[in-house]
PDB file of C-alpha atoms in Angstrom:
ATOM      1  CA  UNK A   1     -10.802  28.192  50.271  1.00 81.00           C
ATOM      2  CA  UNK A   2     -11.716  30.394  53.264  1.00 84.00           C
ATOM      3  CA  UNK A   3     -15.139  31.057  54.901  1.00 85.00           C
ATOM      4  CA  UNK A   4     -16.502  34.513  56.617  1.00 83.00           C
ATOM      5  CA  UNK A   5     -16.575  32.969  60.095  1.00 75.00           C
ATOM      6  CA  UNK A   6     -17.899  36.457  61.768  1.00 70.00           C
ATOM      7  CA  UNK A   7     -21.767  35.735  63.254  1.00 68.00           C
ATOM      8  CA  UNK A   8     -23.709  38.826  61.952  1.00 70.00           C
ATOM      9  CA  UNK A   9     -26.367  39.062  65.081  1.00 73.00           C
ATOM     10  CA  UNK A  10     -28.390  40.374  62.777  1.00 79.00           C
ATOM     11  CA  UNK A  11     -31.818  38.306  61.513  1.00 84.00           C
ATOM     12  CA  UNK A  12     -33.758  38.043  58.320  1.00 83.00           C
ATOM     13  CA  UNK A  13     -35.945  41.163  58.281  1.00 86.00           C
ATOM     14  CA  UNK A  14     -39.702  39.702  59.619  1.00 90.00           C
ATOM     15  CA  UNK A  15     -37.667  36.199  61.208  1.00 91.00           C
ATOM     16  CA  UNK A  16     -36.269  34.885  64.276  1.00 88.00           C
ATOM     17  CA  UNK A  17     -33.714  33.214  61.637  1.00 85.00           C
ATOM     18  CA  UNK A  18     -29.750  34.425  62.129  1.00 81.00           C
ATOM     19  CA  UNK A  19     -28.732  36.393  58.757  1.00 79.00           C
ATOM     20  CA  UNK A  20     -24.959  35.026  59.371  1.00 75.00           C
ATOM     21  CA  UNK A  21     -22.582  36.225  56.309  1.00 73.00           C
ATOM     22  CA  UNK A  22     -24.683  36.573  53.324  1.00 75.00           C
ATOM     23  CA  UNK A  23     -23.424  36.373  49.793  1.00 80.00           C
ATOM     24  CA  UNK A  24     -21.032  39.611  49.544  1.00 83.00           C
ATOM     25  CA  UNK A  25     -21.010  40.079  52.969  1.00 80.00           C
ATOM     26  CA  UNK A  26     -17.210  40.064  52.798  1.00 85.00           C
ATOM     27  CA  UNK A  27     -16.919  43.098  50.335  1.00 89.00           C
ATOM     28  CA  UNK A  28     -16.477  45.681  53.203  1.00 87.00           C
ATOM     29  CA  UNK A  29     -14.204  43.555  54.661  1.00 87.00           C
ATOM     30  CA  UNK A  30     -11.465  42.928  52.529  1.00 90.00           C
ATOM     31  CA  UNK A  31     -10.966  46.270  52.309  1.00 91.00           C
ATOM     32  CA  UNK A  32     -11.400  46.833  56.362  1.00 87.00           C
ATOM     33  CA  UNK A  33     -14.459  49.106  55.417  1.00 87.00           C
ATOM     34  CA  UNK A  34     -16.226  48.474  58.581  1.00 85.00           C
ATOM     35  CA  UNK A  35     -17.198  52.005  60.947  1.00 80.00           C
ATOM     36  CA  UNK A  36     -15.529  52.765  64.254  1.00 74.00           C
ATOM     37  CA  UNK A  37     -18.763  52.242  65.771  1.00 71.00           C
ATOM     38  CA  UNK A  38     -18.225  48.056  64.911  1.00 71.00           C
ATOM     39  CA  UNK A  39     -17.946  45.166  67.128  1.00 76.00           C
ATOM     40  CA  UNK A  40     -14.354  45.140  67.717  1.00 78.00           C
ATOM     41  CA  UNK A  41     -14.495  41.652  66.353  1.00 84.00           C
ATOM     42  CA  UNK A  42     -15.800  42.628  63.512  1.00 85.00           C
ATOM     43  CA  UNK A  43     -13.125  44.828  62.724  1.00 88.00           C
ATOM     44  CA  UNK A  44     -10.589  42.250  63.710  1.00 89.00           C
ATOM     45  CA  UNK A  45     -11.939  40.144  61.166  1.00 89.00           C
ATOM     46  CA  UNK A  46     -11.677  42.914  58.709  1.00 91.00           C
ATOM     47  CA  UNK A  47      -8.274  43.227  59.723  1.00 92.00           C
ATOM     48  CA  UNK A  48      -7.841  39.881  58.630  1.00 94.00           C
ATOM     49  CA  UNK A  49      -9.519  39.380  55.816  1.00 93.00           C
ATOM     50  CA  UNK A  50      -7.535  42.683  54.454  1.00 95.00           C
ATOM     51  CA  UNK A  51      -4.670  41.286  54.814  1.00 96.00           C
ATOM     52  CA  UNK A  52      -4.628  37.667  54.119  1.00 95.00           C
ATOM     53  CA  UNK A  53      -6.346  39.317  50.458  1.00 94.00           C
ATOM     54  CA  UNK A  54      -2.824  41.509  50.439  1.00 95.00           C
ATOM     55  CA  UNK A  55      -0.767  39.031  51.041  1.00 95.00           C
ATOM     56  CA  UNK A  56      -2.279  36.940  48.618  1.00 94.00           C
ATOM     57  CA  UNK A  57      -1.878  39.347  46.052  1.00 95.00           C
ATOM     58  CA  UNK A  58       1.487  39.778  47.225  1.00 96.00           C
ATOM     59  CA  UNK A  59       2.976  36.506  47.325  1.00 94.00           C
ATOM     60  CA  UNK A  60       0.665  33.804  45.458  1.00 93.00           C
ATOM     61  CA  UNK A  61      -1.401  32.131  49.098  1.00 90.00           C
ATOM     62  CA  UNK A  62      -3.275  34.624  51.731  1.00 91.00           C
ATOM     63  CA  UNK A  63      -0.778  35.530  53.946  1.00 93.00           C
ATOM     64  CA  UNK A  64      -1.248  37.935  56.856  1.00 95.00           C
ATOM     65  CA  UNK A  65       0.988  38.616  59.806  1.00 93.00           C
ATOM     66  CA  UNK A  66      -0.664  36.740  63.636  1.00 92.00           C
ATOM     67  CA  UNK A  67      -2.616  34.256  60.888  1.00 95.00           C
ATOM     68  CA  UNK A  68      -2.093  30.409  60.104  1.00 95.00           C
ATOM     69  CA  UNK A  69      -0.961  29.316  57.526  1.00 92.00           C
ATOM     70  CA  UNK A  70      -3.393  28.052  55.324  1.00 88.00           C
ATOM     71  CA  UNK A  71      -2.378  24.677  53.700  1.00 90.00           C
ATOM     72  CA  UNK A  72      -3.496  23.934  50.184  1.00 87.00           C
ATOM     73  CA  UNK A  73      -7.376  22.588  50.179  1.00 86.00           C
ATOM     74  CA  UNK A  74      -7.246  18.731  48.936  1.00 92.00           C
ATOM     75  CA  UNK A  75     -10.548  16.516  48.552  1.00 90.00           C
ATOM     76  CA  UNK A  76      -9.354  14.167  51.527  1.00 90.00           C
ATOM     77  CA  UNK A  77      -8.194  17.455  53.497  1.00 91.00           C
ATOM     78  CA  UNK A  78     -10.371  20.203  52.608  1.00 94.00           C
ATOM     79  CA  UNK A  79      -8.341  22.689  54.863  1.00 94.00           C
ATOM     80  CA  UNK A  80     -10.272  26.358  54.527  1.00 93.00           C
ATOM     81  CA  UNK A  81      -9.188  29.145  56.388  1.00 93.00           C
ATOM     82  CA  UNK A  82     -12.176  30.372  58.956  1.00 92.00           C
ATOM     83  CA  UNK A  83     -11.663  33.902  59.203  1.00 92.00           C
ATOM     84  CA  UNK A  84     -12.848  35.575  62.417  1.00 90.00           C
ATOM     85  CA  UNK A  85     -11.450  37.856  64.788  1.00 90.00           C
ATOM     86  CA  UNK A  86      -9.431  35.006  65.351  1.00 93.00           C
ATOM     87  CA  UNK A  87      -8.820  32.673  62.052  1.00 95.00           C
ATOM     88  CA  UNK A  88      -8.298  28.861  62.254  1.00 95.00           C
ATOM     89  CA  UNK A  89      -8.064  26.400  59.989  1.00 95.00           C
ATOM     90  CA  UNK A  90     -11.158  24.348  59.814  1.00 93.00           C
ATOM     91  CA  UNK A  91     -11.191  20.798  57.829  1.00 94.00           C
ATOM     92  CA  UNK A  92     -14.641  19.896  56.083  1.00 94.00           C
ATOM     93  CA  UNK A  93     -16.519  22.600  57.365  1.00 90.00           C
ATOM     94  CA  UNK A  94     -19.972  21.969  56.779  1.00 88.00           C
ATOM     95  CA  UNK A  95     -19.597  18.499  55.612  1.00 90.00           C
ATOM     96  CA  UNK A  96     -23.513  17.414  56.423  1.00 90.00           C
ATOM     97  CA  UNK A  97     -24.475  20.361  54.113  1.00 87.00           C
ATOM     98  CA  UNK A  98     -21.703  19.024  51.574  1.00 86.00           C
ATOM     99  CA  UNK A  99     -22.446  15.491  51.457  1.00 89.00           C
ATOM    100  CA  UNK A 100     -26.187  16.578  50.824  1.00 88.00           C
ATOM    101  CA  UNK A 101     -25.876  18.207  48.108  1.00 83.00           C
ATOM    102  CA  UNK A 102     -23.262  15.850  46.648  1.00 83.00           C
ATOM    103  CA  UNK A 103     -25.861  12.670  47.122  1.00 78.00           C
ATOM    104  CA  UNK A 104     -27.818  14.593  44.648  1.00 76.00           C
ATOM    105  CA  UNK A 105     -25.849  15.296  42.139  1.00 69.00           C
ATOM    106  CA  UNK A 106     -25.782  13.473  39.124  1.00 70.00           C
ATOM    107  CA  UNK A 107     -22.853  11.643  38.754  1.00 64.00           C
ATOM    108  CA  UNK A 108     -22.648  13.182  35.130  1.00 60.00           C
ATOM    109  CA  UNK A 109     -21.476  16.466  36.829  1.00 59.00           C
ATOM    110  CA  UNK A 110     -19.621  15.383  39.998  1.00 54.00           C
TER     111      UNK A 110
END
């Protein structure tokens, strides 16, 4: 599991409300499509994300040289890889927002 830990300072058009890394916002990225005129941590990050998706495809786990190593993601773990200009491994990120939305799930579907 990894997350796109890069703050976009960018805000929802007509909002004071941060747009952070929308849904696709990592397309560019894993292909280190970002312009020279970027943040240089956003093209870190691409960096990253490029090659932890090469590596993966490569040997079986992301993978990418000046990275962690990404342990496997276990319910009592939950180790994700935050990938940023500098990646970490981050354990139960966004738990609140998890436990939320598990309390209402039925327990038909859990």
């Amino acid at each position: 599991m990894y997350q796109l830990a890069y703050p976009d300072p960018a805000v929802v058009p007509g909002t004071d409300f941060p747009l952070g890394s929308p849904h696709a916002s990592d397309i560019p990225m894993k292909f280190a499509n970002v312009g020279a005129d970027e943040l240089p941590g956003k093209r870190a990050t691409a960096r990253h994300m490029s090659a932890l998706w090469a590596g993966f495809a490569r040997h079986g786990h992301p993978t990418a040289p000046g990275v962690p190593r990404r342990p496997a993601c276990t319910r009592a773990e939950r180790a994700t890889m935050g990938i940023d200009a500098r990646c970490r491994i981050v354990h139960d990120p966004d738990r609140a927002e998890r436990l939320y939305g598990e309390d209402r799930t039925p327990r038909s579907r859990r």
